[in-house]
Structure formats: structure tokens, C-alpha cells
Coordinates of C-alpha atoms in Angstrom, one line a residue:
Chain A
M1 CA 0.0 0.0 -0.2
A2 CA 1.5 3.4 -1.1
A3 CA -0.1 6.6 -1.4
D4 CA 2.1 9.3 -2.9
M5 CA 0.6 12.6 -2.4
R6 CA 2.2 16.0 -3.1
L7 CA 1.6 19.5 -4.2
P8 CA 1.7 20.2 -8.0
T9 CA 5.0 21.7 -9.3
I10 CA 5.3 23.7 -12.5
Q11 CA 6.7 21.2 -15.5
K12 CA 9.7 22.7 -16.7
P13 CA 11.0 21.4 -20.3
V14 CA 14.0 19.0 -20.1
S15 CA 16.3 19.9 -22.7
L16 CA 19.6 19.7 -23.6
T17 CA 20.0 20.6 -27.1
F18 CA 19.2 24.3 -28.2
S19 CA 16.1 25.9 -26.8
A20 CA 13.0 26.0 -29.1
F21 CA 13.2 30.3 -29.0
D22 CA 16.4 29.8 -31.5
R23 CA 14.6 27.9 -34.4
K24 CA 13.6 29.7 -37.0
D25 CA 11.3 27.0 -38.6
L26 CA 8.7 26.9 -35.4
V27 CA 5.9 29.1 -35.5
V28 CA 3.1 29.7 -33.4
P29 CA -0.5 31.0 -34.7
G30 CA -0.2 34.5 -36.0
D31 CA 3.6 34.5 -36.4
V32 CA 4.6 36.0 -40.0
I33 CA 6.5 33.6 -42.0
T34 CA 7.3 35.8 -44.8
S35 CA 6.3 39.2 -46.2
D36 CA 7.3 38.1 -49.8
T37 CA 4.5 37.9 -52.3
G38 CA 6.1 35.5 -54.6
F39 CA 5.3 32.0 -52.2
M40 CA 1.8 30.1 -52.4
R41 CA 0.0 29.5 -49.6
G42 CA -0.7 26.3 -48.4
H43 CA -2.1 24.3 -45.4
G44 CA -1.7 25.9 -41.8
T45 CA -1.2 29.4 -43.3
Y46 CA -3.2 32.1 -44.1
V47 CA -2.7 36.0 -46.0
D48 CA -3.1 38.8 -43.8
E49 CA -2.4 42.1 -45.1
E50 CA -0.3 40.5 -47.6
K51 CA 1.8 38.8 -45.4
L52 CA 2.2 35.1 -44.8
T53 CA 1.0 34.4 -41.3
A54 CA 0.6 30.5 -39.7
S55 CA -2.5 29.7 -38.4
V56 CA -1.7 26.8 -36.1
A57 CA 1.4 26.1 -34.1
G58 CA 4.0 23.9 -35.8
E59 CA 6.8 23.6 -38.1
V60 CA 7.2 25.4 -41.2
Q61 CA 8.1 23.4 -44.7
R62 CA 8.6 24.6 -47.6
V63 CA 8.3 22.6 -51.0
D64 CA 9.5 25.1 -54.1
K65 CA 7.1 28.1 -54.0
L66 CA 4.8 26.0 -51.4
I67 CA 4.7 26.9 -47.8
C68 CA 2.9 24.8 -45.1
V69 CA 2.9 24.8 -41.6
K70 CA 2.7 21.4 -40.2
P71 CA 0.9 21.4 -36.9
L72 CA 2.4 19.5 -34.2
K73 CA -0.7 18.9 -31.9
T74 CA -2.9 17.3 -34.4
R75 CA -4.9 13.9 -35.2
F76 CA -2.8 11.2 -37.6
N77 CA -2.6 12.4 -41.2
G78 CA -2.1 8.9 -42.6
E79 CA -0.1 8.4 -45.8
V80 CA 0.4 5.4 -47.9
G81 CA 2.7 2.9 -46.5
D82 CA 2.7 4.3 -42.8
V83 CA 2.2 1.5 -40.4
V84 CA -0.5 1.8 -37.7
V85 CA -1.8 0.3 -34.8
G86 CA -5.8 0.5 -34.6
R87 CA -9.0 -0.8 -33.0
I88 CA -11.8 -2.3 -34.7
T89 CA -14.9 -0.1 -34.1
E90 CA -17.5 -1.9 -36.3
V91 CA -17.8 -4.8 -38.3
Q92 CA -19.8 -4.0 -41.7
Q93 CA -20.7 -6.0 -44.8
K94 CA -16.9 -6.9 -46.7
R95 CA -15.3 -4.3 -44.5
W96 CA -14.2 -3.5 -40.8
K97 CA -14.6 0.4 -39.4
V98 CA -11.0 0.9 -37.6
E99 CA -10.2 3.8 -34.9
T100 CA -6.7 4.9 -35.9
N101 CA -6.5 8.0 -34.1
S102 CA -7.0 9.9 -37.6
R103 CA -10.0 12.6 -38.3
L104 CA -12.3 9.8 -39.9
D105 CA -12.4 6.0 -39.2
S106 CA -10.4 4.1 -41.3
V107 CA -11.5 1.2 -43.2
L108 CA -9.9 -2.5 -43.5
L109 CA -11.7 -4.2 -46.4
L110 CA -12.1 -8.1 -46.3
S111 CA -10.5 -8.3 -49.7
S112 CA -7.2 -6.6 -48.1
V113 CA -6.6 -9.3 -45.4
N114 CA -4.9 -12.4 -45.8
L115 CA -7.4 -15.1 -44.8
P116 CA -6.6 -18.5 -43.1
G117 CA -5.5 -21.4 -45.9
G118 CA -3.6 -19.7 -48.4
E119 CA -2.5 -16.5 -49.9
L120 CA -4.9 -16.2 -53.1
R121 CA -8.7 -17.5 -52.3
R122 CA -11.4 -15.9 -53.5
R123 CA -13.7 -14.0 -51.1
S124 CA -16.9 -16.1 -50.9
A125 CA -19.9 -15.2 -49.3
E126 CA -19.1 -17.3 -46.4
D127 CA -16.3 -15.0 -45.5
E128 CA -18.3 -11.9 -45.1
L129 CA -20.6 -14.2 -42.9
T130 CA -17.6 -15.3 -40.5
M131 CA -15.8 -11.9 -40.8
R132 CA -16.7 -11.5 -36.9
E133 CA -14.8 -14.4 -36.4
Y134 CA -11.9 -13.0 -37.5
L135 CA -11.8 -9.7 -36.1
Q136 CA -14.3 -8.6 -33.7
E137 CA -15.4 -5.2 -32.4
G138 CA -12.6 -4.2 -29.4
D139 CA -9.7 -6.2 -31.3
L140 CA -6.5 -4.4 -31.8
I141 CA -4.4 -4.7 -35.4
S142 CA -1.4 -3.6 -37.2
A143 CA -1.8 -2.4 -40.6
E144 CA -0.4 -0.5 -43.2
V145 CA -2.2 2.3 -44.8
Q146 CA -2.8 1.1 -48.3
S147 CA -4.3 4.5 -50.0
V148 CA -5.8 7.6 -48.8
F149 CA -9.9 8.3 -49.8
S150 CA -10.6 11.9 -51.1
D151 CA -11.8 12.5 -48.0
G152 CA -8.9 11.8 -46.1
A153 CA -10.2 8.6 -44.8
L154 CA -7.5 5.8 -44.9
S155 CA -8.0 2.1 -46.3
L156 CA -5.9 0.1 -44.5
H157 CA -4.4 -3.6 -45.5
T158 CA -2.8 -6.5 -43.4
R159 CA -1.4 -8.6 -46.6
S160 CA 1.9 -9.4 -44.9
L161 CA 2.7 -11.9 -41.8
K162 CA 4.2 -9.1 -39.6
Y163 CA 0.6 -7.1 -39.8
G164 CA -2.9 -8.9 -38.2
K165 CA -4.3 -9.3 -35.1
L166 CA -2.7 -8.2 -31.7
G167 CA -2.8 -10.4 -29.3
Q168 CA -1.3 -9.9 -25.3
G169 CA 0.3 -7.0 -24.8
V170 CA -0.2 -2.9 -23.9
L171 CA -1.6 -0.1 -25.8
V172 CA -0.1 3.2 -25.4
Q173 CA -1.7 6.0 -27.0
L174 CA 0.9 9.1 -28.0
S175 CA 0.8 11.8 -29.8
P176 CA 1.2 11.1 -33.8
S177 CA 3.8 14.1 -33.9
L178 CA 6.2 12.4 -31.3
I179 CA 6.6 9.2 -33.9
K180 CA 9.8 9.5 -35.9
R181 CA 9.4 7.7 -39.3
Q182 CA 11.9 4.9 -39.5
K183 CA 12.7 2.3 -42.5
T184 CA 10.9 -0.4 -39.6
H185 CA 8.6 0.4 -37.1
F186 CA 8.7 -3.3 -35.7
H187 CA 11.5 -3.4 -32.9
N188 CA 12.4 -6.6 -31.0
L189 CA 13.9 -4.7 -28.3
P190 CA 17.4 -6.5 -26.6
C191 CA 15.7 -5.9 -23.1
G192 CA 13.4 -8.8 -23.8
A193 CA 10.0 -7.1 -25.1
S194 CA 8.8 -5.9 -28.8
M195 CA 7.1 -2.9 -30.0
I196 CA 5.4 -1.3 -32.8
L197 CA 5.5 2.0 -33.1
G198 CA 2.5 3.2 -35.1
N199 CA 2.4 6.3 -37.1
N200 CA -0.7 6.9 -36.0
G201 CA 0.9 7.5 -32.1
F202 CA -0.4 4.0 -30.8
V203 CA 2.5 2.6 -29.5
W204 CA 2.1 -1.8 -28.8
L205 CA 4.2 -3.6 -26.5
Y206 CA 4.1 -7.2 -26.4
P207 CA 6.3 -10.3 -25.4
T208 CA 8.6 -11.4 -28.3
P209 CA 7.1 -13.9 -29.9
E210 CA 9.3 -17.3 -30.0
Q211 CA 8.8 -18.2 -32.6
L212 CA 6.9 -16.6 -36.0
E213 CA 3.4 -17.8 -35.9
E214 CA 1.9 -18.4 -39.3
E215 CA -1.0 -20.6 -41.1
A216 CA -3.3 -18.9 -39.4
G217 CA -2.8 -15.5 -41.1
G218 CA -2.4 -13.9 -37.9
F219 CA -5.9 -14.1 -36.7
Y220 CA -4.9 -17.0 -33.7
T221 CA -3.9 -15.1 -30.3
S222 CA -2.2 -16.8 -27.7
L223 CA -4.1 -16.6 -24.2
E224 CA -1.3 -17.9 -22.3
P225 CA 0.1 -16.3 -18.9
V226 CA 2.8 -13.9 -19.7
S227 CA 5.9 -14.7 -17.5
V228 CA 6.0 -11.8 -14.3
S229 CA 9.6 -10.9 -15.8
D230 CA 8.1 -10.4 -19.4
R231 CA 5.7 -8.3 -17.8
E232 CA 8.0 -6.2 -15.9
V233 CA 10.2 -5.3 -19.0
I234 CA 6.6 -4.1 -20.4
S235 CA 5.3 -2.2 -17.8
R236 CA 8.5 -0.6 -17.5
L237 CA 9.0 0.0 -21.1
R238 CA 5.4 1.5 -21.1
N239 CA 5.9 4.1 -18.4
C240 CA 9.4 5.3 -20.2
L241 CA 7.2 5.7 -23.3
L242 CA 5.2 7.9 -21.3
A243 CA 7.9 9.6 -19.5
L244 CA 9.5 10.6 -23.1
A245 CA 6.2 12.0 -24.4
A246 CA 5.6 14.0 -21.3
H247 CA 8.9 15.8 -22.5
K248 CA 8.3 15.5 -25.9
V249 CA 11.2 13.3 -26.6
L250 CA 10.8 11.9 -30.0
L251 CA 9.8 8.1 -29.9
F252 CA 12.0 5.8 -31.8
D253 CA 14.0 2.3 -31.1
T254 CA 17.0 4.1 -29.4
S255 CA 15.6 6.7 -27.7
V256 CA 13.2 4.1 -26.1
L257 CA 16.1 1.6 -25.4
Y258 CA 18.4 4.8 -23.5
C259 CA 15.2 5.7 -21.7
Y260 CA 14.8 2.0 -20.7
E261 CA 18.2 1.8 -19.9
S262 CA 18.1 5.2 -17.6
S263 CA 15.6 3.5 -16.0
V264 CA 16.5 0.4 -14.6
H265 CA 17.9 2.0 -11.2
H266 CA 14.0 3.0 -10.4
Q267 CA 11.1 0.7 -9.2
V268 CA 8.6 0.5 -12.3
K269 CA 5.6 2.3 -11.1
D270 CA 8.3 5.0 -9.4
I271 CA 9.1 6.0 -13.1
L272 CA 5.6 8.3 -13.6
K273 CA 6.7 10.4 -10.4
P274 CA 7.4 13.9 -11.9
E275 CA 11.2 14.2 -10.5
V276 CA 12.0 10.6 -11.6
M277 CA 11.0 11.1 -15.1
E278 CA 12.8 14.6 -15.2
E279 CA 15.9 12.7 -14.4
I280 CA 15.6 9.6 -16.6
V281 CA 14.6 12.0 -19.6
M282 CA 17.5 14.1 -19.0
L283 CA 19.9 11.0 -19.2
T284 CA 18.0 10.0 -21.9
Q285 CA 18.9 13.1 -24.0
Q286 CA 22.4 13.1 -23.0
K287 CA 22.8 9.3 -23.9
L288 CA 21.1 10.6 -27.8
L289 CA 23.9 13.5 -27.7
D290 CA 26.7 11.3 -26.9
Q291 CA 25.6 9.1 -29.8
E292 CA 25.1 11.9 -32.3
G293 CA 28.5 13.3 -31.8
Chain B
M1 CA -19.4 6.6 -17.2
A2 CA -16.6 7.2 -19.6
T3 CA -15.9 3.8 -21.0
V4 CA -12.9 2.2 -22.9
Q5 CA -12.9 -0.6 -25.3
V6 CA -10.5 -3.6 -24.6
S7 CA -9.9 -6.6 -26.7
E8 CA -10.1 -10.0 -24.9
A9 CA -6.4 -10.5 -25.4
E10 CA -5.6 -7.1 -23.5
K11 CA -8.3 -8.7 -20.9
V12 CA -6.3 -11.7 -20.2
Y13 CA -3.0 -9.7 -19.9
I14 CA -4.2 -7.4 -18.0
L15 CA -6.5 -10.2 -15.2
H16 CA -3.2 -12.5 -15.4
G17 CA -1.4 -9.4 -14.1
I18 CA -3.2 -8.3 -10.8
R19 CA -3.2 -12.2 -10.4
D20 CA 1.0 -11.5 -10.1
D21 CA 0.3 -8.2 -8.3
L22 CA 2.3 -6.7 -11.3
R23 CA -0.5 -4.1 -12.6
V24 CA 0.4 -2.8 -16.1
D25 CA 1.8 0.7 -15.3
G26 CA 3.9 -1.4 -12.7
R27 CA 1.9 -1.0 -9.7
G28 CA 0.8 -3.6 -7.0
C29 CA -2.7 -4.2 -6.1
E30 CA -2.7 -2.3 -3.4
D31 CA -1.2 1.1 -4.6
Y32 CA -2.3 4.5 -5.9
R33 CA -1.4 6.2 -8.4
H34 CA 0.6 9.6 -7.5
M35 CA -1.7 12.2 -6.4
E36 CA -1.4 15.9 -6.7
I37 CA -3.6 18.1 -4.8
E38 CA -3.5 22.2 -4.8
T39 CA -6.4 24.1 -2.4
D40 CA -7.2 27.6 -3.1
V41 CA -7.3 27.3 -6.6
V42 CA -10.8 29.1 -7.3
S43 CA -10.8 32.7 -5.8
N44 CA -14.5 33.2 -5.9
T45 CA -15.1 29.9 -3.2
D46 CA -15.1 29.6 0.1
G47 CA -12.8 26.9 0.0
S48 CA -11.7 24.7 -3.1
A49 CA -9.4 22.5 -4.3
K50 CA -7.9 20.2 -7.5
V51 CA -6.8 16.6 -7.3
T52 CA -5.2 15.0 -10.1
L53 CA -4.9 11.1 -9.9
G54 CA -3.1 9.7 -12.8
D55 CA -4.9 11.2 -15.6
T56 CA -8.1 11.8 -13.4
A57 CA -8.9 15.4 -12.6
V58 CA -11.5 16.7 -10.2
L59 CA -12.0 20.2 -9.2
V60 CA -14.3 20.8 -5.9
G61 CA -15.7 24.2 -4.8
V62 CA -17.3 25.0 -1.6
K63 CA -19.7 27.9 -0.9
A64 CA -20.9 28.7 2.5
D65 CA -24.5 30.4 2.5
I66 CA -26.9 31.2 5.2
G67 CA -30.3 28.9 5.4
K68 CA -33.0 27.8 7.5
P69 CA -31.8 24.3 9.5
R70 CA -34.1 21.2 8.6
P71 CA -36.9 21.0 11.1
M72 CA -35.7 17.5 12.2
V73 CA -32.4 18.8 13.2
P74 CA -32.3 22.6 14.3
N75 CA -29.4 23.0 15.6
E76 CA -27.7 21.6 12.8
G77 CA -26.4 23.0 9.3
Y78 CA -26.3 20.8 6.4
V79 CA -24.4 20.0 3.4
E80 CA -25.6 20.0 -0.4
F81 CA -23.6 18.4 -3.1
F82 CA -24.0 18.8 -7.2
V83 CA -21.4 16.7 -9.4
D84 CA -20.7 18.4 -13.0
C85 CA -19.5 16.3 -15.7
S86 CA -17.9 18.7 -17.8
A87 CA -18.0 17.6 -21.2
N88 CA -14.1 18.4 -21.7
A89 CA -13.5 14.8 -19.5
T90 CA -15.2 12.8 -22.1
P91 CA -17.4 13.8 -25.1
E92 CA -20.1 11.3 -23.4
F93 CA -20.8 14.0 -21.0
E94 CA -21.9 15.7 -23.9
G95 CA -25.7 17.4 -23.5
R96 CA -27.5 15.5 -20.8
G97 CA -25.0 12.8 -21.0
G98 CA -23.4 13.2 -17.4
E99 CA -26.3 14.0 -16.0
E100 CA -27.0 10.2 -14.6
L101 CA -23.7 9.7 -13.2
G102 CA -23.7 13.3 -11.7
T103 CA -26.6 12.1 -9.8
E104 CA -25.1 9.0 -8.7
L105 CA -22.2 10.6 -7.7
S106 CA -23.7 13.3 -5.6
N107 CA -26.3 10.8 -3.8
T108 CA -23.3 8.6 -2.9
L109 CA -21.7 11.6 -1.4
Y110 CA -24.4 12.8 0.6
K111 CA -24.8 9.7 2.1
V112 CA -20.7 9.5 2.8
F113 CA -20.6 13.1 4.2
N114 CA -23.9 14.9 5.2
N115 CA -23.8 13.0 8.9
K116 CA -22.5 14.5 11.8
H117 CA -19.9 12.1 12.6
S118 CA -18.3 13.2 9.2
V119 CA -18.3 16.5 9.3
D120 CA -19.0 18.8 12.1
L121 CA -22.4 20.0 11.7
K122 CA -23.3 21.6 14.8
S123 CA -20.3 24.2 14.4
L124 CA -22.4 25.5 11.4
C125 CA -25.6 26.4 13.5
I126 CA -25.8 30.0 13.8
S127 CA -28.9 30.3 15.9
A128 CA -31.1 27.1 16.6
G129 CA -34.4 26.6 14.3
E130 CA -33.6 30.1 12.5
H131 CA -30.0 30.0 10.5
C132 CA -27.1 28.2 9.7
W133 CA -24.6 27.7 7.5
V134 CA -25.4 25.4 4.3
L135 CA -22.3 24.3 2.7
Y136 CA -22.6 23.9 -1.5
V137 CA -20.3 21.6 -2.1
D138 CA -19.3 21.6 -6.1
V139 CA -17.6 19.1 -8.0
L140 CA -16.5 19.7 -11.6
L141 CA -15.0 16.5 -13.2
L142 CA -12.2 17.7 -15.8
Q143 CA -10.5 14.6 -16.6
C144 CA -12.0 11.2 -16.3
D145 CA -9.6 7.9 -15.9
G146 CA -10.8 5.7 -13.3
N147 CA -11.2 5.9 -9.4
L148 CA -13.6 9.4 -9.7
Y149 CA -14.9 8.6 -6.1
D150 CA -11.6 8.4 -4.4
A151 CA -10.5 11.3 -6.1
I152 CA -13.7 13.1 -5.4
S153 CA -13.4 12.3 -1.6
V154 CA -10.1 13.4 -1.3
A155 CA -10.6 17.0 -3.3
I156 CA -13.8 16.9 -0.9
K157 CA -11.8 16.7 2.4
A158 CA -8.9 19.0 1.0
A159 CA -11.6 21.7 0.2
L160 CA -13.3 21.2 3.5
F161 CA -9.9 21.6 5.1
N162 CA -9.7 25.2 2.8
T163 CA -12.7 26.5 3.9
K164 CA -13.0 29.7 5.7
I165 CA -16.3 30.6 6.9
P166 CA -16.8 34.4 7.7
R167 CA -17.4 34.7 11.6
V168 CA -21.0 36.1 12.4
H169 CA -22.3 38.0 15.0
I170 CA -26.2 38.1 16.2
S171 CA -27.4 41.3 17.7
A172 CA -31.0 41.7 18.9
D173 CA -33.1 44.4 18.3
E174 CA -35.6 46.5 20.2
E175 CA -38.5 44.5 19.1
G176 CA -36.6 41.2 19.7
G177 CA -35.7 40.5 16.3
K178 CA -32.6 39.0 15.8
E179 CA -30.0 40.5 13.4
I180 CA -26.8 38.6 11.7
E181 CA -24.1 40.8 11.3
L182 CA -21.4 39.4 8.9
S183 CA -17.7 40.2 10.1
D184 CA -16.0 43.5 8.1
D185 CA -12.6 41.7 8.4
P186 CA -12.2 39.1 5.6
Y187 CA -9.6 37.4 7.9
D188 CA -11.8 37.0 10.6
C189 CA -13.5 33.5 9.7
V190 CA -13.7 29.9 11.3
R191 CA -12.4 26.7 10.0
L192 CA -14.0 23.5 9.6
N193 CA -12.8 20.4 11.9
V194 CA -12.3 18.0 9.2
K195 CA -10.6 15.3 11.4
N196 CA -13.2 12.9 11.1
V197 CA -14.0 13.7 7.6
P198 CA -13.7 10.2 5.4
C199 CA -12.1 9.4 2.3
I200 CA -13.5 7.1 -0.4
V201 CA -11.7 3.7 -1.1
T202 CA -13.1 1.8 -4.4
L203 CA -12.1 -1.5 -4.6
C204 CA -12.7 -3.3 -7.9
K205 CA -12.9 -7.2 -8.1
V206 CA -10.6 -8.4 -11.2
G207 CA -10.6 -12.0 -11.6
H208 CA -10.1 -13.6 -8.1
R209 CA -8.3 -10.4 -6.7
H210 CA -9.2 -6.9 -5.9
V211 CA -7.3 -3.8 -6.8
V212 CA -7.6 -0.4 -5.5
D213 CA -7.5 2.9 -7.8
A214 CA -8.1 0.8 -11.1
T215 CA -7.7 2.9 -14.6
L216 CA -10.3 2.7 -17.1
Q217 CA -9.0 -0.1 -18.7
E218 CA -8.6 -2.4 -15.3
K219 CA -12.4 -1.4 -14.7
A220 CA -13.4 -2.6 -18.0
C221 CA -12.2 -6.2 -16.8
S222 CA -14.0 -6.0 -13.8
V223 CA -17.4 -6.9 -12.6
A224 CA -18.1 -5.1 -9.9
S225 CA -16.4 -3.3 -7.3
L226 CA -17.2 -1.7 -3.4
I227 CA -16.9 1.7 -2.5
I228 CA -15.8 2.0 1.3
S229 CA -15.6 5.4 3.0
V230 CA -13.5 5.3 5.5
T231 CA -12.1 7.8 8.5
R232 CA -8.8 8.4 9.9
K233 CA -9.4 5.9 12.6
G234 CA -10.2 3.4 10.5
T235 CA -14.3 3.4 11.0
I236 CA -16.4 2.7 8.0
T237 CA -19.0 5.4 7.5
C238 CA -20.8 4.0 4.6
T239 CA -20.3 0.9 1.9
R240 CA -22.1 0.6 -1.7
K241 CA -21.3 -2.2 -4.4
V242 CA -21.5 -0.5 -7.9
G243 CA -21.1 -2.7 -11.0
G244 CA -23.6 -5.6 -12.5
G245 CA -21.8 -8.6 -11.4
S246 CA -21.9 -10.2 -7.6
L247 CA -19.4 -10.7 -4.8
D248 CA -19.7 -13.4 -2.7
P249 CA -19.7 -13.0 1.2
E250 CA -15.9 -14.0 1.6
S251 CA -14.4 -12.1 -0.9
I252 CA -16.6 -8.9 0.4
F253 CA -15.2 -9.3 4.0
E254 CA -11.8 -9.3 2.2
M255 CA -12.4 -6.0 0.4
T256 CA -13.3 -4.3 3.5
E257 CA -10.5 -5.2 5.3
A258 CA -8.5 -4.2 2.4
G259 CA -10.2 -0.7 2.2
K260 CA -10.2 -0.1 6.1
R261 CA -6.4 -0.5 6.1
V262 CA -5.9 1.3 2.8
G263 CA -8.5 3.9 3.8
K264 CA -6.7 4.7 7.0
A265 CA -3.4 5.1 5.4
L266 CA -4.7 7.8 3.2
H267 CA -5.4 10.2 5.7
A268 CA -2.1 10.8 7.2
P269 CA 0.0 11.8 4.0
L270 CA -3.0 13.7 3.2
M271 CA -3.2 16.1 6.5
K272 CA 0.4 16.3 6.1
L273 CA 0.3 17.7 3.0
L274 CA -2.2 20.5 3.4
Q275 CA -0.6 21.5 6.4
Q276 CA 2.4 21.9 4.7
E277 CA 1.1 23.9 2.2
E278 CA -1.2 26.1 4.8
S279 CA 2.3 26.8 6.5
L280 CA 3.9 27.8 2.9
G281 CA 1.3 30.8 2.9
K282 CA 1.7 33.4 0.6
A283 CA 5.2 31.9 -0.6
R284 CA 3.5 29.1 -2.3
Q285 CA 4.0 28.7 -5.8
K286 CA 0.7 28.6 -7.4
V287 CA 0.1 26.1 -10.3
G288 CA -3.3 26.1 -11.4
F289 CA -4.6 24.8 -14.5
L290 CA -1.8 25.8 -16.8
G291 CA 0.9 24.3 -15.0

């Protein structure tokens, strides 16, 4: 039994690198980006007295003559090829609706999943009737963005063995802008757990599978108890992710791993205390800086 | 009530974790998330407190007003509760969505707090049968992440501790009528005795064990929970069972014992913190809502 009560403190940003004030490419609403009229107005900007002004807080991006501001606090804007983690919210005819932290629910078509029993198979009427046996409401999946509809909704696919239904593990929901784009978003971390860093800000932590299961097309989930040591690693990773996110550190395998290493002196449940959080994030940033140069 | 969706496999993971006394966030079964308490956050109340417990945040304001005592108890004041579920907490509360939960919460709070053993109601009496102080306790839910009852009860205790009731003088005029005069000095006020104000402990039955301070995910795995209000000395003043499932008598006994133990241990750090905050006085750094 432990109840930790304290007075709130004002959170100070923990940053070893240059301060955000020195970054010319970061703007807040109302900041004038340029008064040069030769540029085109993109997303997140408007023209005020012939000056191009930011309408959202974020990072200025320029492609030739087009200037956009990419907001930092946003829902997920999917692009083709993004890895996402999502939750099934609805089973419809020939499709599942998936919650992926984007503005509209994404769809997963029955024709873009691998069904058990071979790759190339016609989708019959029976498959349509048994859709709920594969994925039902509340289930979590990992998938890839196949295409983006004109209204911005995403169409997903799980046509690879690495995607599919997720079994036992922990979901952490963070901001999509904190996820660093990388070649792979599936990581088997050396600390003994695996992690899917979805581009949509959903991170899935799970015990590293012993052998890659196949045959069932990824619809089979093991309900065997996870060992206590694996659980501890997963819980520690979860709290580390939340600590990094609270201090706005970009998330990728190295930063998560460094944070994990910095946290080993503390008990898992203590990581979320503000002072411990500050300490381990500081150590992580130090390690990241050392590694860079 | 704010709900979250949890898949079957996630439920199994949470259930096995609780069986092994290692929950998803690394806590044991009887651990609370860390709690941040700040009093005197709303200037136009007589006492207020804001409590954050993990991602749950509640704001409590206490307003004192002069009213007529209830006929059955002419020498006592009374306490009124109102719980407002802000749609900021969850979109489900939009419109009238939070009303049901609000009434349920305020009814429970009424049962727990409005008796002379919890709050010193006699001290709220101004003149027997005619005038008394009425404490309007307004609770605002700012964020919901499970365990609302415990957070609210701690916030109420802190807000009552913080409450300053102006001192009144009763003078009789020539015709025998009484006149109530409020003191002109804003610092001339009475504090409430919060020694016996209970704290609520919610125990959720998950699998074969029970946990305190359940998150929304854990709550989704539990079938029934027991709400126990415990005073500083370990006296239970109120119990309530919520949730659709059933509890067997043996586990109710176990949960009551655990609740008593946990509840007793909540009071000491809370009072220590409130006294510490009080002693800081004006030097205290106010955090408020933008910290």
C-alpha cells in the first residue's frame, strides 16, 4: 500500500539541445512566416495584409514555392505506407471500421486481409458471414495504409505476415507527431520485449514471440499467461514511453532503449513520478547527444 | 461513465497481471497512482481544491450560504452536493450525457458526508431553528481515467480543510428580532474541523483479486466494485456496491478489510500535505490549471 501525495509543480522543459526560441522554423498562430508575395499559401497558413501568416502552431515546411505549416498537436494524417495500430470499432459488410486516431475512421476491406488457408483465395459469401470470427469489435490490429480516400479517410491492409491481429500486450496512446519515421516500425528490443511504433501515435508493447506463427494468417492469439519478468519489462517500457512523451522526446527504438536503460535503477511504478521522469529523460537526452557526436 | 474498449487478449493480460500483483503500470494491487493536490485554486469560493490522480482530474469548490436548518435537526447545518460532468472530460458527457453519473455520484457523496459524524454539522449552526450555514459542495470532473470516487473524496476533504466561513455576530434589536452581522474583516473567519471527514476507497474485483485505484482499462475487466468510506481511525461510515456483477460474502469481507487498511493510510499523508501547504502561506507557488 502506497499513496504518494504531493503539491503540483510547474513542469519545466527538460532539454539539453538548443532552445525552441532559436528555431526559426517553429511558429505559433499569428507569426508572420514571410512578407514576400512570391510564395504560395499551403495548409496551416493564411494571408494577412499581404503577409503569409501561420494559423497553427508547428513546423514550417517549404516545397519550392509552397509554404505549409505542419501542426505539432494534431490527429493522424496518414500517408500510403504508414504502419498503424488501430482498434476495430465496427464490423460491416465486406469491411471493418478501424479507429486509428485520424479524423475519420479507417476502413479495412475484407479483400485486403490474408485469410487463413493460402494467399490467393476468392472471398466467398461465407467469408463475409464469418468476418466477426476473424476480427471483432474492440480487437487491436497492426496494419499498413494502402491508400487515402479523397475525404482523408484511410484504407488499410494487412497483406503481410507481420501485420494482423494483436494478442496480449499493452497499448500506449501518444501524439502522432512524437513518432519518428523510420525504415521499420517493428522492433524486437534487446531488453526482452517487442514494440510496434505506429505512425498514428499508438504504440503496442508485447512479449517477443518465440517463433513466428503463421498458418492462421495472424488471426490466432495465444492466451497463455505471460511471465512476470516479461510483464515487468513491458510495464517499464510503457512508463518510459509516457515519460518521454511527457517531455516531448522523439520516439524511436534508440531513444526508448536509452530511456529503458536510464530507468533501471528505479522501480517500475516510480518512473511516472515527476522528479524521476525528469531525471531519466535528462539521462536519455544526454545519451542521445553522446551517440550523435 | 466514460468507457474504453478493451480486446479479449488485453483483458487476459490485465487479469493475469493482477493475479501476479504486477499491474500494467507497474503498481501492486493496493497502490495508488501518484496524487497531486492543490487547494485555494478558485478565488470566488470559500474553499476549493484540485486533485489529479494519474489522468483523473477533479475540481471541488465549497460555497457557504446562510439558510434555514432542517426542521428535524434545528441545531445543525447541512451540506449539499452537486456533481457536474464536464464534456471536456469525455465527449459522452455532452448535453445531458453526464447527468446520470452526476446524480449517482452526488447521492453517494450525500450519504457519505452529510452526517454529524463525518462533518461537524453542529458548528454550522448560527441560531437554532432559524439560521445555519449551508455548505454547497460543487464537484467538477475535468478528466476521467477511473477511480472518480476516491479522487472526489480526497478533493472534498482538502476543500473542506481550505474552507473559511466568515464569523457572524447575532444582535437583538428593540423589537426582539435578531439581526445577523457579518464581520467586516475578511480574515476573521472560522475553519471547519475535518478530522473525521472520511475518504472513499473503491475496490474493484478483477478476477479473483481486488485492486484499488483502478484505471479505466482495469475497470473494464472488473464486474463489480465496492465503495467504502473510511475515517482516520478506520471506522467505516458507508459502503456501496456498484457494477452489474455479484460478489460473494467472503470476498466482501476481504475487500472491506483491505479498504479499511488502505483508507486509514490515506488520511495521514493527506493531512500532512494540507498542513504543509498551509504553512507555506503566500510563498506557495500557485500552479492552477496551466502548470
